[in-house]
Tab-separated table of C-alpha atoms and ligand atoms in Angstrom:
chain	number	residue	atom	x	y	z
U	213	MET	CA	-31.958	47.037	1.443
U	214	ASP	CA	-30.221	49.444	-0.491
U	215	PHE	CA	-28.131	48.739	-3.300
U	216	LEU	CA	-24.579	50.934	-3.537
U	217	ARG	CA	-22.363	50.773	-6.814
U	218	PRO	CA	-19.554	52.945	-6.059
U	219	SER	CA	-16.980	53.247	-9.299
U	220	THR	CA	-14.218	54.526	-7.504
U	221	LEU	CA	-12.296	53.369	-4.437
U	222	GLU	CA	-12.965	56.716	-2.572
U	223	GLU	CA	-16.730	56.661	-3.359
U	224	ALA	CA	-16.278	53.098	-1.878
U	225	LEU	CA	-14.534	54.113	0.873
U	226	ALA	CA	-17.151	56.974	1.850
U	227	ALA	CA	-19.826	54.690	1.427
U	228	LYS	CA	-18.524	52.175	3.890
U	229	SER	CA	-17.728	55.396	6.251
U	230	GLU	CA	-21.516	56.576	6.187
U	231	ARG	CA	-22.718	53.201	6.257
U	232	PRO	CA	-20.551	50.811	8.299
U	233	ALA	CA	-23.250	47.906	8.521
U	234	GLY	CA	-23.279	47.713	4.885
U	235	VAL	CA	-21.877	44.740	3.452
U	236	PRO	CA	-19.242	44.605	0.801
U	237	ILE	CA	-19.978	42.337	-1.969
U	238	MET	CA	-17.180	41.666	-4.664
U	239	GLY	CA	-17.605	38.018	-6.380
U	240	GLY	CA	-20.562	37.724	-3.859
U	241	THR	CA	-20.255	33.939	-3.673
U	242	ASP	CA	-20.024	33.934	0.090
U	243	VAL	CA	-22.855	36.891	0.392
U	244	MET	CA	-25.544	35.659	-1.874
U	245	VAL	CA	-25.301	32.267	-0.129
U	246	ASP	CA	-26.008	34.182	3.193
U	247	LEU	CA	-28.821	35.925	1.320
U	248	ASN	CA	-30.451	33.282	-0.604
U	249	PHE	CA	-30.597	31.285	2.833
U	250	ASP	CA	-32.104	34.324	4.690
U	251	ARG	CA	-29.225	34.501	7.210
U	252	SER	CA	-28.456	38.020	6.895
U	253	ARG	CA	-30.518	40.788	5.638
U	254	PRO	CA	-27.951	43.697	5.860
U	255	PRO	CA	-29.168	47.317	5.539
U	256	ALA	CA	-27.384	47.675	2.403
U	257	LEU	CA	-24.909	46.007	-0.261
U	258	ILE	CA	-21.802	47.992	-1.537
U	259	ASP	CA	-20.756	46.586	-4.725
U	260	LEU	CA	-17.331	46.470	-5.123
U	261	THR	CA	-16.972	44.974	-8.485
U	262	ARG	CA	-16.852	48.514	-10.333
U	263	ILE	CA	-13.671	49.185	-8.885
U	264	ALA	CA	-10.873	48.517	-11.348
U	265	GLU	CA	-7.510	48.868	-8.601
U	266	LEU	CA	-9.492	46.404	-6.483
U	267	ARG	CA	-8.927	43.865	-9.334
U	268	GLU	CA	-5.235	44.613	-10.163
U	269	TRP	CA	-2.066	43.103	-8.902
U	270	SER	CA	1.381	44.214	-9.127
U	271	LEU	CA	5.245	43.188	-8.419
U	272	GLU	CA	7.041	45.624	-6.150
U	273	GLY	CA	10.597	44.699	-5.756
U	274	GLY	CA	9.977	41.013	-6.503
U	275	ALA	CA	7.028	41.156	-3.741
U	276	LEU	CA	3.133	40.881	-4.796
U	277	ARG	CA	0.858	43.083	-4.439
U	278	LEU	CA	-2.699	41.465	-4.936
U	279	GLY	CA	-5.724	43.573	-5.025
U	280	ALA	CA	-8.539	42.227	-3.107
U	281	GLY	CA	-11.210	41.618	-6.165
U	282	VAL	CA	-8.506	39.077	-7.863
U	283	SER	CA	-10.254	36.240	-8.614
U	284	TYR	CA	-8.810	32.662	-8.110
U	285	THR	CA	-8.825	32.269	-11.764
U	286	ARG	CA	-6.766	34.987	-12.382
U	287	VAL	CA	-4.366	34.207	-9.101
U	288	ILE	CA	-3.803	30.877	-11.142
U	289	ASP	CA	-3.052	32.091	-14.448
U	290	GLY	CA	-0.604	34.984	-13.549
U	291	PRO	CA	0.172	36.335	-9.838
U	292	GLY	CA	0.201	32.592	-8.562
U	293	ALA	CA	4.131	32.135	-9.846
U	294	HIS	CA	4.884	34.726	-7.422
U	295	ALA	CA	2.871	32.899	-4.729
U	296	PRO	CA	3.250	29.032	-5.235
U	297	ALA	CA	1.194	27.937	-2.042
U	298	LEU	CA	-1.545	30.426	-2.646
U	299	ALA	CA	-1.921	29.148	-6.165
U	300	GLN	CA	-2.082	25.724	-5.107
U	301	ALA	CA	-4.677	26.607	-2.792
U	302	SER	CA	-6.621	28.455	-5.405
U	303	ARG	CA	-6.585	25.660	-7.633
U	304	SER	CA	-8.187	23.738	-5.222
U	305	VAL	CA	-10.938	26.173	-4.496
U	306	ALA	CA	-14.537	24.680	-5.558
U	307	SER	CA	-15.644	24.395	-9.304
U	308	PRO	CA	-14.449	26.985	-12.439
U	309	GLN	CA	-17.543	28.913	-12.109
U	310	ILE	CA	-16.642	29.559	-8.250
U	311	ARG	CA	-13.033	30.463	-9.518
U	312	ASN	CA	-13.897	32.599	-11.876
U	313	ARG	CA	-15.812	35.031	-9.182
U	314	GLY	CA	-14.589	34.258	-6.024
U	315	THR	CA	-11.887	36.716	-4.977
U	316	VAL	CA	-9.165	36.481	-2.343
U	317	GLY	CA	-10.314	39.625	-0.648
U	318	GLY	CA	-13.779	37.965	-0.145
U	319	ASN	CA	-11.829	34.929	1.375
U	320	LEU	CA	-10.144	37.363	4.098
U	321	GLY	CA	-13.486	39.246	4.041
U	322	GLY	CA	-15.722	36.095	5.383
U	323	ALA	CA	-12.652	34.808	7.428
U	324	SER	CA	-13.902	31.403	7.408
U	325	PRO	CA	-11.559	29.011	9.710
U	326	ALA	CA	-11.889	26.822	6.523
U	327	GLY	CA	-10.779	29.416	4.072
U	328	ASP	CA	-8.602	28.114	1.508
U	329	CYS	CA	-6.291	31.146	1.332
U	330	HIS	CA	-5.684	31.764	5.042
U	331	PRO	CA	-3.323	28.743	5.321
U	332	PRO	CA	-0.659	29.716	2.223
U	333	LEU	CA	-0.904	33.845	3.229
U	334	LEU	CA	-0.360	32.869	6.974
U	335	ALA	CA	2.664	30.746	5.984
U	336	ALA	CA	4.177	33.152	3.556
U	337	GLY	CA	4.187	36.164	6.062
U	338	ALA	CA	1.604	38.008	4.267
U	339	VAL	CA	-0.135	41.669	4.881
U	340	VAL	CA	-3.442	42.656	4.793
U	341	GLU	CA	-4.091	46.152	3.645
U	342	LEU	CA	-7.099	48.234	4.940
U	343	ALA	CA	-8.197	51.018	4.078
U	344	SER	CA	-11.055	53.683	5.006
U	345	VAL	CA	-11.772	57.451	4.831
U	346	ARG	CA	-9.227	57.590	7.884
U	347	GLY	CA	-6.071	56.228	5.778
U	348	VAL	CA	-4.462	52.887	4.854
U	349	ARG	CA	-2.975	50.555	7.290
U	350	ARG	CA	-1.149	46.940	7.053
U	351	VAL	CA	-1.942	43.969	9.225
U	352	PRO	CA	0.362	40.994	9.039
U	353	ALA	CA	-1.878	37.885	8.585
U	354	ARG	CA	-0.711	36.588	11.471
U	355	ASP	CA	-3.089	39.428	13.818
U	356	PHE	CA	-5.515	39.420	11.544
U	357	TYR	CA	-7.784	36.691	12.380
U	358	LEU	CA	-9.475	37.500	15.920
U	359	GLY	CA	-12.100	34.716	16.097
U	360	PRO	CA	-14.357	32.547	14.186
U	361	ARG	CA	-15.354	34.989	11.525
U	362	ARG	CA	-14.033	38.128	13.257
U	363	THR	CA	-10.988	39.720	11.593
U	364	ALA	CA	-9.068	43.007	12.590
U	365	ARG	CA	-10.853	44.995	10.045
U	366	GLN	CA	-13.017	47.691	11.419
U	367	ASP	CA	-16.631	48.377	10.386
U	368	ASP	CA	-15.506	51.442	8.251
U	369	GLU	CA	-12.794	49.627	6.692
U	370	LEU	CA	-12.457	47.857	3.322
U	371	ILE	CA	-9.635	45.232	2.348
U	372	THR	CA	-7.796	46.523	-0.680
U	373	ALA	CA	-5.071	44.347	-1.299
U	374	VAL	CA	-2.761	41.723	0.291
U	375	LEU	CA	0.903	41.873	0.028
U	376	LEU	CA	2.983	38.648	-0.105
U	377	PRO	CA	6.821	38.717	0.159
U	378	ARG	CA	9.074	37.250	-2.749
U	379	PRO	CA	9.384	33.436	-2.048
U	380	ALA	CA	12.472	32.650	-1.076
U	381	GLY	CA	12.206	28.755	-1.213
U	382	PRO	CA	9.512	26.216	-1.323
U	383	GLN	CA	5.915	26.649	-0.485
U	384	HIS	CA	3.496	23.640	-0.242
U	385	PHE	CA	-0.236	23.669	0.699
U	386	SER	CA	-2.859	20.782	0.791
U	387	LYS	CA	-6.069	20.233	1.836
U	388	ILE	CA	-8.159	16.951	2.675
U	389	GLY	CA	-11.644	17.066	2.094
U	390	THR	CA	-14.235	13.838	1.156
U	391	ARG	CA	-13.387	14.266	-2.395
U	392	ASN	CA	-10.888	16.135	-4.728
U	393	ALA	CA	-13.394	18.779	-5.891
U	394	MET	CA	-16.069	21.271	-4.680
U	395	VAL	CA	-15.204	20.458	-0.950
U	396	ILE	CA	-14.705	22.610	2.068
U	397	ALA	CA	-11.516	21.664	3.954
U	398	VAL	CA	-11.579	19.116	6.814
U	399	ALA	CA	-8.111	20.135	7.393
U	400	ALA	CA	-5.627	22.291	5.334
U	401	PHE	CA	-1.872	22.884	6.138
U	402	ALA	CA	0.825	25.105	4.400
U	403	LEU	CA	4.468	25.384	4.548
U	404	ALA	CA	6.574	27.727	3.394
U	405	LEU	CA	10.955	27.838	3.812
U	406	ASP	CA	12.694	30.676	3.316
U	407	ALA	CA	16.104	30.192	2.546
U	408	GLU	CA	17.547	33.559	2.774
U	409	LYS	CA	16.436	34.013	6.205
U	410	ARG	CA	16.500	30.486	7.351
U	411	THR	CA	12.703	30.651	8.717
U	412	VAL	CA	9.733	28.443	8.669
U	413	GLY	CA	6.266	29.645	7.616
U	414	THR	CA	3.070	27.539	8.276
U	415	GLY	CA	-0.498	27.905	8.284
U	416	LEU	CA	-3.371	25.620	9.216
U	417	GLY	CA	-7.022	25.870	8.447
U	418	SER	CA	-10.261	23.992	9.380
U	419	VAL	CA	-8.858	23.118	12.594
U	420	ALA	CA	-9.054	25.789	15.305
U	421	PRO	CA	-11.533	28.426	15.455
U	422	THR	CA	-9.491	30.797	13.087
U	423	PRO	CA	-6.815	30.283	11.009
U	424	VAL	CA	-3.410	29.766	13.224
U	425	ARG	CA	0.221	28.859	12.637
U	426	ALA	CA	1.981	26.084	14.133
U	427	GLU	CA	4.864	28.415	15.641
U	428	GLU	CA	6.582	25.685	17.761
U	429	ALA	CA	6.832	23.451	14.789
U	430	GLU	CA	8.079	26.492	12.788
U	431	GLU	CA	10.730	26.939	15.287
U	432	PHE	CA	11.872	23.419	15.627
U	433	LEU	CA	12.467	23.130	12.052
U	434	ALA	CA	14.119	26.103	11.148
U	435	ALA	CA	16.700	25.035	13.925
U	436	GLU	CA	16.548	21.192	12.638
U	437	PHE	CA	16.577	22.126	8.641
U	438	ASP	CA	20.065	21.544	6.946
U	439	TRP	CA	19.872	24.698	5.230
U	440	ASP	CA	23.272	24.472	3.400
U	441	THR	CA	22.036	21.213	1.604
U	442	GLY	CA	18.576	20.626	1.850
U	443	ALA	CA	19.374	16.912	3.206
U	444	PRO	CA	16.472	14.848	3.721
U	445	PRO	CA	15.268	15.580	7.062
U	446	ALA	CA	16.122	12.537	9.903
U	447	GLU	CA	13.176	10.451	10.642
U	448	PRO	CA	12.784	11.667	13.922
U	449	VAL	CA	12.797	15.381	12.842
U	450	VAL	CA	10.010	14.471	10.284
U	451	ARG	CA	8.145	12.869	12.766
U	452	ARG	CA	8.288	15.482	15.618
U	453	PHE	CA	7.594	18.220	12.944
U	454	GLY	CA	4.511	16.603	12.218
U	455	GLU	CA	3.692	16.083	15.998
U	456	LEU	CA	4.018	19.729	16.875
U	457	ALA	CA	1.853	20.730	13.630
U	458	ALA	CA	-0.603	18.532	14.975
U	459	SER	CA	-0.382	20.095	18.442
U	460	ALA	CA	-0.771	23.568	17.508
U	461	THR	CA	-4.499	22.348	16.366
U	462	ARG	CA	-7.996	22.556	18.238
U	463	PRO	CA	-9.996	20.985	16.346
U	464	ILE	CA	-14.083	20.345	16.803
U	465	ASP	CA	-16.100	17.568	15.969
U	466	ASP	CA	-18.484	18.218	13.063
U	467	GLN	CA	-20.216	16.579	10.167
U	468	ARG	CA	-17.051	16.792	7.872
U	469	GLY	CA	-14.876	15.164	10.429
U	470	SER	CA	-13.794	14.439	14.178
U	471	ALA	CA	-11.232	16.677	15.923
U	472	GLU	CA	-9.253	13.366	16.181
U	473	TYR	CA	-9.215	12.663	12.551
U	474	ARG	CA	-8.159	16.697	11.935
U	475	ARG	CA	-5.243	16.469	14.027
U	476	HIS	CA	-4.187	13.706	12.681
U	477	ALA	CA	-4.706	14.756	9.246
U	478	VAL	CA	-2.536	18.093	9.668
U	479	GLY	CA	0.340	15.751	11.229
U	480	VAL	CA	0.260	13.751	7.989
U	481	MET	CA	0.071	17.153	5.661
U	482	ALA	CA	3.189	18.712	8.004
U	483	ARG	CA	5.262	15.462	7.279
U	484	ARG	CA	4.405	15.412	3.776
U	485	ALA	CA	4.639	19.116	3.214
U	486	LEU	CA	8.170	18.840	4.465
U	487	ALA	CA	9.512	16.034	2.287
U	488	TRP	CA	7.674	18.017	-1.024
U	489	ALA	CA	9.640	21.113	0.325
U	490	ALA	CA	13.100	19.486	1.239
U	491	ALA	CA	13.454	17.484	-2.127
U	492	GLU	CA	12.399	20.885	-3.751
U	493	TYR	CA	14.873	22.886	-1.518
U	494	ARG	CA	17.667	20.438	-2.733
U	495	GLY	CA	16.271	21.117	-6.315
U	496	GLY	CA	16.971	24.709	-6.612
U	497	LEU	CA	14.107	25.906	-8.562
U	498	GLY	CA	10.689	24.166	-8.993
U	499	GLY	CA	7.013	24.664	-9.158
U	500	GLY	CA	7.489	28.666	-9.622
U	501	THR	CA	9.542	28.571	-6.328
U	502	ARG	CA	12.892	30.291	-6.139
U	503	CYS	CA	15.104	28.739	-4.051
U	504	ALA	CA	18.733	30.134	-2.507
M	253	FAD	C1	-20.307	26.141	-4.203
M	253	FAD	C2	-19.222	26.684	-3.277
M	253	FAD	C3	-17.835	26.337	-3.271
M	253	FAD	C4	-16.645	26.844	-2.479
M	253	FAD	N1	-15.628	26.338	-2.457
M	253	FAD	C5	-14.990	27.014	-1.535
M	253	FAD	C6	-13.556	26.189	-1.579
M	253	FAD	O1	-13.226	25.451	-2.004
M	253	FAD	N2	-12.648	27.208	-0.626
M	253	FAD	C7	-12.958	28.321	-0.056
M	253	FAD	O2	-12.264	28.878	0.636
M	253	FAD	N3	-14.043	28.969	-0.140
M	253	FAD	C8	-15.185	28.142	-0.995
M	253	FAD	N4	-16.099	29.032	-1.251
M	253	FAD	C9	-16.423	30.140	-0.400
M	253	FAD	C10	-16.110	31.140	-1.569
M	253	FAD	O3	-16.169	31.086	-2.724
M	253	FAD	C11	-14.850	31.835	-1.012
M	253	FAD	O4	-14.910	32.331	0.305
M	253	FAD	C12	-14.621	33.602	-1.722
M	253	FAD	O5	-13.332	33.615	-1.489
M	253	FAD	C13	-15.274	34.459	-1.411
M	253	FAD	O6	-15.087	35.328	-2.446
M	253	FAD	P1	-16.118	36.565	-3.261
M	253	FAD	O7	-15.581	37.499	-3.915
M	253	FAD	O8	-17.376	35.711	-3.841
M	253	FAD	O9	-16.510	37.147	-1.893
M	253	FAD	P2	-18.187	37.760	-1.467
M	253	FAD	O10	-19.310	36.745	-1.182
M	253	FAD	O11	-18.424	39.063	-2.067
M	253	FAD	O12	-17.702	38.238	0.239
M	253	FAD	C14	-17.380	37.432	1.129
M	253	FAD	C15	-17.060	38.094	2.377
M	253	FAD	O13	-15.814	39.287	2.391
M	253	FAD	C16	-16.913	40.237	2.519
M	253	FAD	N5	-15.702	41.117	1.394
M	253	FAD	C17	-15.499	41.147	0.100
M	253	FAD	N6	-14.623	41.540	-0.320
M	253	FAD	C18	-14.366	42.474	0.406
M	253	FAD	C19	-13.339	43.924	0.871
M	253	FAD	N7	-12.837	44.004	-0.782
M	253	FAD	N8	-13.486	44.570	1.957
M	253	FAD	C20	-13.996	44.162	3.129
M	253	FAD	N9	-14.857	42.935	2.998
M	253	FAD	C21	-15.052	42.328	1.628
M	253	FAD	C22	-17.976	40.337	2.436
M	253	FAD	O14	-18.633	41.294	2.985
M	253	FAD	C23	-18.468	39.182	2.894
M	253	FAD	O15	-18.470	39.076	4.125
M	253	FAD	C24	-17.474	27.997	-2.058
M	253	FAD	C25	-18.745	28.905	-2.244
M	253	FAD	C26	-19.483	28.036	-2.945
M	253	FAD	C27	-20.943	29.084	-2.999
């Protein structure tokens, strides 16, 4: 196995173009597990850790540009203030050691349906930036996940960044697992209210072959939510929102949980997230989230 260590993005893109079967490695918290268990033996590893711009983040007109190589620890400490649900998800990942090494780009690269970044990125309307020697293109997160661990990224492309619009309302992430730390989600749910556009975003994890949105639930809540006052939604609205969120799932039974439990869990998380978000909306400012 060859080990390539490009020191610039240009070199890395050239390496990926010449060796499309080469596997990029950033934090290595997924790649090294696969190698250690002999699940894969790629012809080359392309180490991205020397590429400074992948570890940078910036604000562009209030929107967050998060380099693919920004670790969870750094998301929590810095840019997370501009992406509240992603910050909550980052806090829930693994242990401090894994959060120090694991990256948002690596989560996107692996595209596990259980990856914790995906629900908040979907709910927030994030866009994934992909680059190759052919150029740069931007793919909305909602079009990025194509199948189990399969994404819109072409073999010669690298993920360079993820772009998140300025949050214009409350955002929440919740995750159910068998314990509080070091756990892969049995089910996860993210909600984002956009007070300016009066739209609702959702993201569901671990409950379908890919991370998914609950589009019917989004449309229903956007029509029913009292955007002027943020008054607590009536009980039938809360219940229906939970039902529609649960109906967007296509879960399986596995050792972590049954399909029935996962579907139920999404309904419960959706109802709770709505209650938290509505309260925060009424409060105006809270948890680093800006409301209109
Ligand atoms: C003990 C343990 C606990 C964990 N707990 C959680 C958890 O709670 N929640 C969770 O979501 N995940 C968890 N993970 C999985 C892992 O930590 C995350 O998926 C993490 O985000 C991977 O990031 P990384 O930088 O380490 O990726 P890497 O291992 O370096 O790469 C992961 C994948 O992405 C690809 N890749 C990396 N960077 C790029 C790039 N720039 N462009 C294109 N492809 C790229 C790689 O080729 C590979 O396929 C855990 C892992 C371990 C070992």
